[in-house]
GROMACS .gro file of C-alpha atoms in nm:
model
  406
    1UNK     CA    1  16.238   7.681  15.806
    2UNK     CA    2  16.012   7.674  15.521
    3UNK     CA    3  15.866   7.328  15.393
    4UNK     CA    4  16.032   7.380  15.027
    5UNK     CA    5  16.280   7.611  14.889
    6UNK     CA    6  16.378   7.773  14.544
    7UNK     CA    7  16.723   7.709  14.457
    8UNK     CA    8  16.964   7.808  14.229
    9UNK     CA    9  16.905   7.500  13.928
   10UNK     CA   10  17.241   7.360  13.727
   11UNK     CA   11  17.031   7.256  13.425
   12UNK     CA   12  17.095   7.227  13.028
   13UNK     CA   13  17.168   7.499  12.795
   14UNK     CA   14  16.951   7.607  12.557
   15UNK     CA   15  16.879   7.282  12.323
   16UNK     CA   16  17.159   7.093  12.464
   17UNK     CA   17  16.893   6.915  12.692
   18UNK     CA   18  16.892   6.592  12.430
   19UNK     CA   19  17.259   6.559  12.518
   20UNK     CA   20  17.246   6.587  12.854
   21UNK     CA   21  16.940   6.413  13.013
   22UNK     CA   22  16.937   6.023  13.062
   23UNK     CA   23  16.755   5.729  13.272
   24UNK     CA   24  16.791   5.770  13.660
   25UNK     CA   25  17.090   5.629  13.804
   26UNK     CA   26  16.915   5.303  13.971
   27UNK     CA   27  16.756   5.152  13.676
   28UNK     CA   28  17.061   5.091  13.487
   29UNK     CA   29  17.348   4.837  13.640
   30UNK     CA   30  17.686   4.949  13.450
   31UNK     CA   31  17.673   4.727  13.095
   32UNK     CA   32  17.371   4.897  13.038
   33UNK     CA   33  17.498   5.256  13.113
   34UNK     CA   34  17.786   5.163  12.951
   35UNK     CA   35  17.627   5.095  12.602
   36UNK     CA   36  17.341   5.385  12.636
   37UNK     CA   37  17.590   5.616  12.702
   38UNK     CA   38  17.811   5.507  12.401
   39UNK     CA   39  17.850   5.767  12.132
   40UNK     CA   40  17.724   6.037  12.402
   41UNK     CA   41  18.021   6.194  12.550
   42UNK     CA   42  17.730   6.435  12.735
   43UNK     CA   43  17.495   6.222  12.904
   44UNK     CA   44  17.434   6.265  13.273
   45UNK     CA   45  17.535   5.871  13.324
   46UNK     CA   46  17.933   5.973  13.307
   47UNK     CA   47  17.828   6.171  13.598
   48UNK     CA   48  17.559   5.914  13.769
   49UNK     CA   49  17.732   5.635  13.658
   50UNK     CA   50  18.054   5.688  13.638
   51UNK     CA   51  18.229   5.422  13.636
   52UNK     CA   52  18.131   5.375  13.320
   53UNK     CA   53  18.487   5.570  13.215
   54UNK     CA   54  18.679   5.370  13.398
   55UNK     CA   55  18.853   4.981  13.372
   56UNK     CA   56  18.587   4.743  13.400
   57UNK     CA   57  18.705   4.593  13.676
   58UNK     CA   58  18.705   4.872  13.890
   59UNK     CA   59  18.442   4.865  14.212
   60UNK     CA   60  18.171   5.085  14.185
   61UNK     CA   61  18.201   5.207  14.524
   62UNK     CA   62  18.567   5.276  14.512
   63UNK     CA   63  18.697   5.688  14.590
   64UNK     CA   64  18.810   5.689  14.186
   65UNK     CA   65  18.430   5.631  14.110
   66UNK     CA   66  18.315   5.972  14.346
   67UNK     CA   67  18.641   6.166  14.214
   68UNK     CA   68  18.542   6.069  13.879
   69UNK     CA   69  18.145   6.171  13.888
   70UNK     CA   70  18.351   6.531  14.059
   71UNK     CA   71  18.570   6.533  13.761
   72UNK     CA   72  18.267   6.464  13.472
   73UNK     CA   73  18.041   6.713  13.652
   74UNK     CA   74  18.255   6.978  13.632
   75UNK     CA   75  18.421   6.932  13.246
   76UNK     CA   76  18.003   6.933  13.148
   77UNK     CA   77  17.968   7.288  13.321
   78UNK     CA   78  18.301   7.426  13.173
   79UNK     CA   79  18.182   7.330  12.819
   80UNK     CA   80  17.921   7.529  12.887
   81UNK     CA   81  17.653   7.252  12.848
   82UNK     CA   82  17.514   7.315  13.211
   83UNK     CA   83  17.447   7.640  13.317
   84UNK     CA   84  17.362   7.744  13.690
   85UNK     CA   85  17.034   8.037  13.745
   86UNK     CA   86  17.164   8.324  13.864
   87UNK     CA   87  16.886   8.321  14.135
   88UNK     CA   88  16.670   8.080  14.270
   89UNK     CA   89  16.424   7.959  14.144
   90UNK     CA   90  16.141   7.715  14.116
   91UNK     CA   91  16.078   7.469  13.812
   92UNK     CA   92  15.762   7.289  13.668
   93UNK     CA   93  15.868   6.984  13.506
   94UNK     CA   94  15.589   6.772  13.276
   95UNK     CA   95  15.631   6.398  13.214
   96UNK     CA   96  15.411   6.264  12.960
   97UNK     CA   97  15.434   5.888  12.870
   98UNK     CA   98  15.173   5.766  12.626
   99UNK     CA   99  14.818   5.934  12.763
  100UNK     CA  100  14.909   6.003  13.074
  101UNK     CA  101  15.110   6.326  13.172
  102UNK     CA  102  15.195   6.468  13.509
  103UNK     CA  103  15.332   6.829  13.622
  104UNK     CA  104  15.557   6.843  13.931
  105UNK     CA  105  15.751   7.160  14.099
  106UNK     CA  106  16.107   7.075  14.110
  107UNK     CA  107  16.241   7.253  14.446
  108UNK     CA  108  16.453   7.177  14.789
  109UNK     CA  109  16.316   6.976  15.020
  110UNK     CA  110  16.381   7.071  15.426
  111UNK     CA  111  16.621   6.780  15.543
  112UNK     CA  112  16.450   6.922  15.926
  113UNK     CA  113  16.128   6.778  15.762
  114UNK     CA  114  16.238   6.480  15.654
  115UNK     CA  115  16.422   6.416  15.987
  116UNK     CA  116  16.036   6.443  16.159
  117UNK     CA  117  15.898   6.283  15.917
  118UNK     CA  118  15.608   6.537  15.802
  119UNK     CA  119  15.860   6.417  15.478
  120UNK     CA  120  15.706   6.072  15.560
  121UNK     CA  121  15.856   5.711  15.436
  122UNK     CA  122  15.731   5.373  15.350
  123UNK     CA  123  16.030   5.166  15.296
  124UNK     CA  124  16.363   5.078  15.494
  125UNK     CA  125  16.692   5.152  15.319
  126UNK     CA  126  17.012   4.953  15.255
  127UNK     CA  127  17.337   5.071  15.437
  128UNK     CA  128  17.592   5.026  15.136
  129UNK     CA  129  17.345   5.204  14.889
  130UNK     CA  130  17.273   5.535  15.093
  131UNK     CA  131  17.663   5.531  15.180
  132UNK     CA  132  17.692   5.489  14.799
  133UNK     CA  133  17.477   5.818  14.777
  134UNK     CA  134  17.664   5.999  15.039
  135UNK     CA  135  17.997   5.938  14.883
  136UNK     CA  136  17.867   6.049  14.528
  137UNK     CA  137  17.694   6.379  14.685
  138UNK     CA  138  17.980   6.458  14.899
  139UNK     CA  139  18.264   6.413  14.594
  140UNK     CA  140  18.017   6.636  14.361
  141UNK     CA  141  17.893   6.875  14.647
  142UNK     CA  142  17.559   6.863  14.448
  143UNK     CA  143  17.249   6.643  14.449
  144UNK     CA  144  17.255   6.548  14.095
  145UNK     CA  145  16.921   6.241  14.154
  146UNK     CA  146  16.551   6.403  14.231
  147UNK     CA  147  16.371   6.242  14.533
  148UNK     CA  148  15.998   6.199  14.369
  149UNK     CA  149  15.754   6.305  14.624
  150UNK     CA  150  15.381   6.344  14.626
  151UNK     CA  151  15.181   6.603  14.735
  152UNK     CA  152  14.791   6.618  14.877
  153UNK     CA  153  14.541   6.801  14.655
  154UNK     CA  154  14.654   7.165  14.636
  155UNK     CA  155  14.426   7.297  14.363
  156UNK     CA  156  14.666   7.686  14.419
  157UNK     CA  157  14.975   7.537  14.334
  158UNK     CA  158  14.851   7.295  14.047
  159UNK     CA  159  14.675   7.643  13.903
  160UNK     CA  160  15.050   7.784  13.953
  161UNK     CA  161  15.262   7.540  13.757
  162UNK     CA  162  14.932   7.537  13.465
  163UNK     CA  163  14.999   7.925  13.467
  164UNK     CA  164  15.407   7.860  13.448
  165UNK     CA  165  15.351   7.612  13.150
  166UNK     CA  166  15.176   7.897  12.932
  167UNK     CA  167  15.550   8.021  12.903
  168UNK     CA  168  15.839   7.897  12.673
  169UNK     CA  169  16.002   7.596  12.818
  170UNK     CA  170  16.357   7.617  12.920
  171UNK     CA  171  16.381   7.254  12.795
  172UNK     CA  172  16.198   6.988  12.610
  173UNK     CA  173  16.309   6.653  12.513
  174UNK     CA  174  16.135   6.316  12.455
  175UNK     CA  175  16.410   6.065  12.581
  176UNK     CA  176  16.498   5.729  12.385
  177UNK     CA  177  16.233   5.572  12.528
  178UNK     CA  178  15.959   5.781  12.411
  179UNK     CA  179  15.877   5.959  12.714
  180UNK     CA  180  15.878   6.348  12.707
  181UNK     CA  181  16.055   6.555  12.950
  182UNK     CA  182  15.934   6.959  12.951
  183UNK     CA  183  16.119   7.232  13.228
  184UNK     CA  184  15.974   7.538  13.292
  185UNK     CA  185  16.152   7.796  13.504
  186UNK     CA  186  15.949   7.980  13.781
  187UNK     CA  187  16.177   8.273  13.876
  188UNK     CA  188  15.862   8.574  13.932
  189UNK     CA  189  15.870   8.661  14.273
  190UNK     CA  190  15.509   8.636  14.351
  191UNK     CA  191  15.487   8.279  14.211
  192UNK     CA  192  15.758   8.190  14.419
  193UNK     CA  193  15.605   8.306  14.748
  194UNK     CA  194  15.236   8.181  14.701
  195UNK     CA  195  15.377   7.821  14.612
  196UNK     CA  196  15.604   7.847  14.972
  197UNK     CA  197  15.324   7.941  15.155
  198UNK     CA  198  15.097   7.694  15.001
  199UNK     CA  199  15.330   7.439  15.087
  200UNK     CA  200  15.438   7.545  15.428
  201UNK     CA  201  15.035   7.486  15.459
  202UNK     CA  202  15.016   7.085  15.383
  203UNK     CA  203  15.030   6.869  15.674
  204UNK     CA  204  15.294   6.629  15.464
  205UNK     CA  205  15.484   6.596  15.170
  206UNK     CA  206  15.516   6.152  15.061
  207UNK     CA  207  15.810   6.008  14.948
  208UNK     CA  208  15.720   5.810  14.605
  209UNK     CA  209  16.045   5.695  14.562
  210UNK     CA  210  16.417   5.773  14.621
  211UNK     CA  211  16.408   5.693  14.966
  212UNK     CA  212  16.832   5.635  14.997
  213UNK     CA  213  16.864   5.928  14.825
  214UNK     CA  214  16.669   6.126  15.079
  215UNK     CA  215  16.863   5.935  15.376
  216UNK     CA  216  17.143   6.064  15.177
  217UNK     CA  217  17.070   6.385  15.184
  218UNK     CA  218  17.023   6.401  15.582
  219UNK     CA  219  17.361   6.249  15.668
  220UNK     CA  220  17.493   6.533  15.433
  221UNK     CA  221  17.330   6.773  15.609
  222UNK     CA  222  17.449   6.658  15.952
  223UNK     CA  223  17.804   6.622  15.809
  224UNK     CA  224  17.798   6.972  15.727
  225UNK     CA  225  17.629   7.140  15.979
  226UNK     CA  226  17.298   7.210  15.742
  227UNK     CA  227  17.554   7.447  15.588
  228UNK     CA  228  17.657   7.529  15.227
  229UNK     CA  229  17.298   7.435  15.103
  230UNK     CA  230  17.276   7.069  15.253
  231UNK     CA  231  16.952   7.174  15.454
  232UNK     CA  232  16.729   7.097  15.153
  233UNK     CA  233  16.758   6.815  14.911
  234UNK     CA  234  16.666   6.801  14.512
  235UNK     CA  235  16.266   6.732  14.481
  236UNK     CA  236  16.049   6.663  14.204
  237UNK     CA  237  15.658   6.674  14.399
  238UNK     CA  238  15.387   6.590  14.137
  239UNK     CA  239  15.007   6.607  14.282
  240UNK     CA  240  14.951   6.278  14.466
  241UNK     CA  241  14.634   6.231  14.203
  242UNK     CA  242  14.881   6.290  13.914
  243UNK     CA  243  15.093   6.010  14.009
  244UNK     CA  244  15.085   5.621  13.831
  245UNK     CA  245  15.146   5.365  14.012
  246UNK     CA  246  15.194   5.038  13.806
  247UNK     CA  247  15.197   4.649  13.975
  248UNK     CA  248  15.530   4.504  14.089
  249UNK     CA  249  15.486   4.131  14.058
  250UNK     CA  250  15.632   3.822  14.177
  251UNK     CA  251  15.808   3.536  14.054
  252UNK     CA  252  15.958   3.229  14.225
  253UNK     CA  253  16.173   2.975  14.108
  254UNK     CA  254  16.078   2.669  14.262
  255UNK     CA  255  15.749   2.523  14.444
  256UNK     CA  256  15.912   2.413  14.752
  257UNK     CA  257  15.945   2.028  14.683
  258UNK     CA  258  15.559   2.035  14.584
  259UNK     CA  259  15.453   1.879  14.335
  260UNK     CA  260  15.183   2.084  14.091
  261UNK     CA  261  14.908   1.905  14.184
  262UNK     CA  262  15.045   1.957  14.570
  263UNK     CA  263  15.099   2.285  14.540
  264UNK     CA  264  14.755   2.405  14.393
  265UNK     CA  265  14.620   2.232  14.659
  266UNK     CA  266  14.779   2.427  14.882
  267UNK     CA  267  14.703   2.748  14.687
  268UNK     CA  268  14.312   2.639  14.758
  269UNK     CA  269  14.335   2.660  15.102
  270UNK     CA  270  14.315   3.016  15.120
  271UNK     CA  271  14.228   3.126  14.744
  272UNK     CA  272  13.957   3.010  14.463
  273UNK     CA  273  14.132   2.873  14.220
  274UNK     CA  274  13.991   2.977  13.839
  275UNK     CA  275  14.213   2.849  13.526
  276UNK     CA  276  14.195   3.119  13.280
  277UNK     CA  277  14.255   3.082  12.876
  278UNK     CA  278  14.408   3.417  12.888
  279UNK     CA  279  14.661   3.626  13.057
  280UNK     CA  280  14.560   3.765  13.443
  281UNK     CA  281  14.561   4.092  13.487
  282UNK     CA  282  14.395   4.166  13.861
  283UNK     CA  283  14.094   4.420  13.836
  284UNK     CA  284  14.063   4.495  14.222
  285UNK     CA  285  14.215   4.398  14.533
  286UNK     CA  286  14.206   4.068  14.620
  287UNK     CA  287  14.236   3.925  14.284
  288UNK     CA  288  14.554   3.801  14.150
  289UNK     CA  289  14.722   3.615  13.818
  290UNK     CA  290  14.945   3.302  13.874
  291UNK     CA  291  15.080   3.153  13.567
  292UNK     CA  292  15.302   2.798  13.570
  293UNK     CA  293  15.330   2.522  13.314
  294UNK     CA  294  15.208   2.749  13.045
  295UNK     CA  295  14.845   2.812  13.208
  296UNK     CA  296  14.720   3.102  13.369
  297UNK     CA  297  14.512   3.095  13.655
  298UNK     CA  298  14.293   3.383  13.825
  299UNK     CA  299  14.319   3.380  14.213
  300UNK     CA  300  14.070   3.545  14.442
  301UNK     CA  301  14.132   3.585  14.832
  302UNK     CA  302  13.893   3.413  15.011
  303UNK     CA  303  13.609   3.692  15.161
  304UNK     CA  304  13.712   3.574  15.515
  305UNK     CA  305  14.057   3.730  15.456
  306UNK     CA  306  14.007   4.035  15.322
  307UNK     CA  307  13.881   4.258  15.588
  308UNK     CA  308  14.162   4.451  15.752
  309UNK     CA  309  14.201   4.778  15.883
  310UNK     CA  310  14.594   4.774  15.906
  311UNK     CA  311  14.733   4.980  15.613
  312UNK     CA  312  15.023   4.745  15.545
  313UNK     CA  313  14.837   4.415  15.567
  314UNK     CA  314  14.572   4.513  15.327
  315UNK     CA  315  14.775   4.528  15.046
  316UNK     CA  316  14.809   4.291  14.811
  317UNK     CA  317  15.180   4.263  14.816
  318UNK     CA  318  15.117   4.182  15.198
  319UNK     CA  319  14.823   3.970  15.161
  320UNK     CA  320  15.056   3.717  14.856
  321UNK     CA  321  15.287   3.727  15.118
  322UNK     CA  322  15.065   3.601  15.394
  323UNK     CA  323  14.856   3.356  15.268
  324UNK     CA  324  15.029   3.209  14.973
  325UNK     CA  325  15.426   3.310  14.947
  326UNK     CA  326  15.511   3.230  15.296
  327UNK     CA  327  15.271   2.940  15.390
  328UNK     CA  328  15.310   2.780  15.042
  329UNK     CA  329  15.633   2.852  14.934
  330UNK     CA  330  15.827   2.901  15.218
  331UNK     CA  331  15.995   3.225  15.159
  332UNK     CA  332  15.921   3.488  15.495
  333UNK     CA  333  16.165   3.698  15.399
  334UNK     CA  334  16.159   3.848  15.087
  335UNK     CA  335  16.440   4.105  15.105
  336UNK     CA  336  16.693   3.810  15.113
  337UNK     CA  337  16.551   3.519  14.994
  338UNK     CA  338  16.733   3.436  14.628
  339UNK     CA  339  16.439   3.209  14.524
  340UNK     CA  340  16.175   3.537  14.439
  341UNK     CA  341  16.250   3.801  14.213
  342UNK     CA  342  16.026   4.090  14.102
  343UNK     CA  343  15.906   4.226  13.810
  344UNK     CA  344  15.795   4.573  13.709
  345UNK     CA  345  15.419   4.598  13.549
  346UNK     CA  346  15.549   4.794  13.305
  347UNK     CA  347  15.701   4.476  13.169
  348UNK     CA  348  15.298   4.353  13.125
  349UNK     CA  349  15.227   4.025  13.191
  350UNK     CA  350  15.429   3.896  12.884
  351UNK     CA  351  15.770   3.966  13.117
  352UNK     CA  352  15.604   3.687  13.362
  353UNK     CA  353  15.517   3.452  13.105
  354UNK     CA  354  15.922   3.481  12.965
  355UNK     CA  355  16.019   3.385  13.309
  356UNK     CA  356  15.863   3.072  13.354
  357UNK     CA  357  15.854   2.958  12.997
  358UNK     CA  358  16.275   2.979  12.985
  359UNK     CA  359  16.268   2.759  13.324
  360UNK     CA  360  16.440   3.006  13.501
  361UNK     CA  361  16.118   3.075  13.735
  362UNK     CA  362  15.871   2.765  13.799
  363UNK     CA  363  15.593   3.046  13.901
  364UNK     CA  364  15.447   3.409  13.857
  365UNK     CA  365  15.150   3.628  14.012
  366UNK     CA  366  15.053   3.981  13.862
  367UNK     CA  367  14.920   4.162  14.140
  368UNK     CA  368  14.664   4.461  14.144
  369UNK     CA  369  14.879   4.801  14.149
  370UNK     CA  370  14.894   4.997  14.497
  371UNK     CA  371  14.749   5.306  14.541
  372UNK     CA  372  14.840   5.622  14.639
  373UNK     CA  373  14.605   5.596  14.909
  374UNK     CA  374  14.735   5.311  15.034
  375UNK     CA  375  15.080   5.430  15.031
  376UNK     CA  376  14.989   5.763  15.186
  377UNK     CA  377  14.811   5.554  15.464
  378UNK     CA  378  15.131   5.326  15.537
  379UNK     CA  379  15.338   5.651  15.591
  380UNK     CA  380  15.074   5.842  15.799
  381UNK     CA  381  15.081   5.549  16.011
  382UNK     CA  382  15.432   5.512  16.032
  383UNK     CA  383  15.468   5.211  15.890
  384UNK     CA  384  15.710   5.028  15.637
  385UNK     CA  385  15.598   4.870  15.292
  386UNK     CA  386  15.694   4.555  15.188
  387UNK     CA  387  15.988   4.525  14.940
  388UNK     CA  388  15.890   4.601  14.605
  389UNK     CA  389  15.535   4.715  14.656
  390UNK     CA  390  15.505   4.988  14.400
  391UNK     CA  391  15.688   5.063  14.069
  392UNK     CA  392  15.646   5.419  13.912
  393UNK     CA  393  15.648   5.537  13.594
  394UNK     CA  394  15.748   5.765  13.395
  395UNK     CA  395  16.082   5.787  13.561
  396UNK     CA  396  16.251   6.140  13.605
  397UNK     CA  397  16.555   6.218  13.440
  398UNK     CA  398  16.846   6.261  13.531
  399UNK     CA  399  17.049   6.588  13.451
  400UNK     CA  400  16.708   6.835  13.470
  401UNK     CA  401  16.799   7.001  13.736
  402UNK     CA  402  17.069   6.990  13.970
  403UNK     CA  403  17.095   7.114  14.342
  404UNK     CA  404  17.445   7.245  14.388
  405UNK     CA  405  17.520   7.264  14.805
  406UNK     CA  406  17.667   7.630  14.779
   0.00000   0.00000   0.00000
């Protein structure tokens, strides 16, 4: 069974893309879907979110929630605002945000892969939210939310999609929030070939994010006997070089009965402590921000500590943890723990600052962004990331492509 797989898309007419495509399912809770999708009987939330059509009260995990998604999915197909290729295909998809811009190949995924993990993880997931995406890709027998993956240098296939974008797009829209979303369809069959060979040649594909949706997609698979499509699962894979990771920070509402004075102190022990008259953003690893009673300070890891040839405790995330979060603040597990919360870099450090100032949060650190690298090493090795350890952007749409399991 071959690495990837052309499929046959469920995508936007022609220039009905602007009514169609909106934010990934996950970033929005319901109010917000709610009032984005208001005026926009169209948009892909009454089919990600769909709960949004229904009482307010009702639970978002509830059967009428699935049957409803089933129910929006299918009057957006019989207005004739999705259409389905009448063979499959592959599909280059460009995100630009600002001055960056990356091109992907939208395709299936093996679930086989994935289940050996040459489709390789860094993060555990959460029972109730991959049954959540079971239940929705079960009631709409499609997989209507892209797994982002990354792929290693493959200089063929990025030459491939750069010869697929020379053609007209089969959709371009730049979304509310300024970033532009462009779909080109690969459908020539020599195109289609070299990019399945060149794939079947990589020693691993890296999940970026989507991770539930993935572990979705397997328990389909297995419920249906890898039949009716459900041996691949929806894929955007951008170029692992491509990809932008931002920082995913920290903030913490209390200093663990220390006093300030205590508490940097305590910081000292394993840090060098630097007051700053401006705003911290870390440079390199090892360095991070901390901001409380309205003053920055810059925070360097003692030498000593930074040596370490274990993928997961080199990264910053893991080294916070270790040497400040958990010593300092008492919080070892961060998954549960209701006294940390996390913020996305894309926030900048003006997000932390709000935090604090309001006296919800007594603390903040901006941390140095992960890498690629590093994430690539954590899932060679087989290991897990902490929580929250990378934040991507731009986000994928949702509504560009659909994977129907027919």
């Amino acid at each position: 069974m071959s690495l990837i797989a052309p499929f046959r898309g469920l995508r936007p007419a022609a220039d009905r893309g602007a009514e169609v495509l909106a934010p990934p399912y996950d970033v929005l809770n319901t109010a917000e879907a709610r009032e984005r999708a208001a005026g926009k009987p169209w948009s892909f939330l009454h089919i990600s979110k769909p709960e949004i059509d229904l009482p307010a009260d009702t639970d978002p995990y509830s059967p009428t929630v699935y049957a409803k998604a089933a129910e929006n999915l299918q009057k957006t197909i019989e207005a004739g605002l999705l259409i389905r290729d009448d063979a499959p295909c592959y599909y280059a998809y460009r995100l630009i945000m600002g001055e960056h811009q990356q091109t992907g190949l939208v395709a299936g995924a093996s679930v086989a892969d994935y289940d050996t993990n040459r489709i390789r993880k860094h993060e555990f997931t959460r029972p109730v939210k991959e049954d959540d995406r079971v239940n929705q890709i079960d009631a709409v027998n499609a997989q209507t939310g892209p797994v982002l993956l990354a792929y290693p240098d493959a200089p063929e296939v990025d030459q491939i999609l750069a010869a697929a974008m020379q053609t007209a797009p089969a959709l371009d829209v730049t979304a509310d929030d300024g970033i532009q979303h462009t779909l080109w369809v690969i459908d020539d069959a020599q195109a289609l070939a070299q990019l399945t060979d060149a794939f079947n040649a990589m020693h691993a594909l890296y999940i970026a994010d989507g991770h539930h949706r993935s572990a979705a997609a397997s328990r389909i698979a297995k419920m249906r006997d890898n039949q009716q499509g459900s041996a691949y699962f929806l894929s955007v894979i951008f170029p692992a070089h491509q990809m932008k990771i931002f920082d995913y920070n920290r903030v913490i509402k209390d200093l663990h009965d220390l006093e300030p004075s205590q508490f940097l102190a305590a910081v000292e022990q394993n840090f060098q402590l630097e007051p700053s008259a401006v705003p911290v953003k870390p440079a390199q690893p090892g360095e991070f921000g901390m901001y409380m009673d309205g003053q920055w300070f810059k925070l360097t890891l003692n030498a000593d500590l930074m040596p370490n040839d274990d993928p997961v405790a080199r990264l910053d995330v893991s080294r916070l943890a270790r040497y400040l979060i958990e010593p300092v603040l008492g919080i070892s597990d961060p998954r549960r723990d209701d006294r940390i919360d996390f913020v996305g870099g894309i926030r900048g450090l003006a997000g932390l600052e709000k935090r604090v100032d309001s006296g919800e949060m007594a603390v903040a650190f901006s941390l140095f962004a992960t890498s690629m690298q590093d994430l690539m090493a954590v899932a060679d090795n087989n290991d897990v990331m902490p929580p929250k350890s990378t934040w991507f952007e731009p986000k994928l749409a949702d509504g560009v492509v659909s994977y129907v399991l027919d």
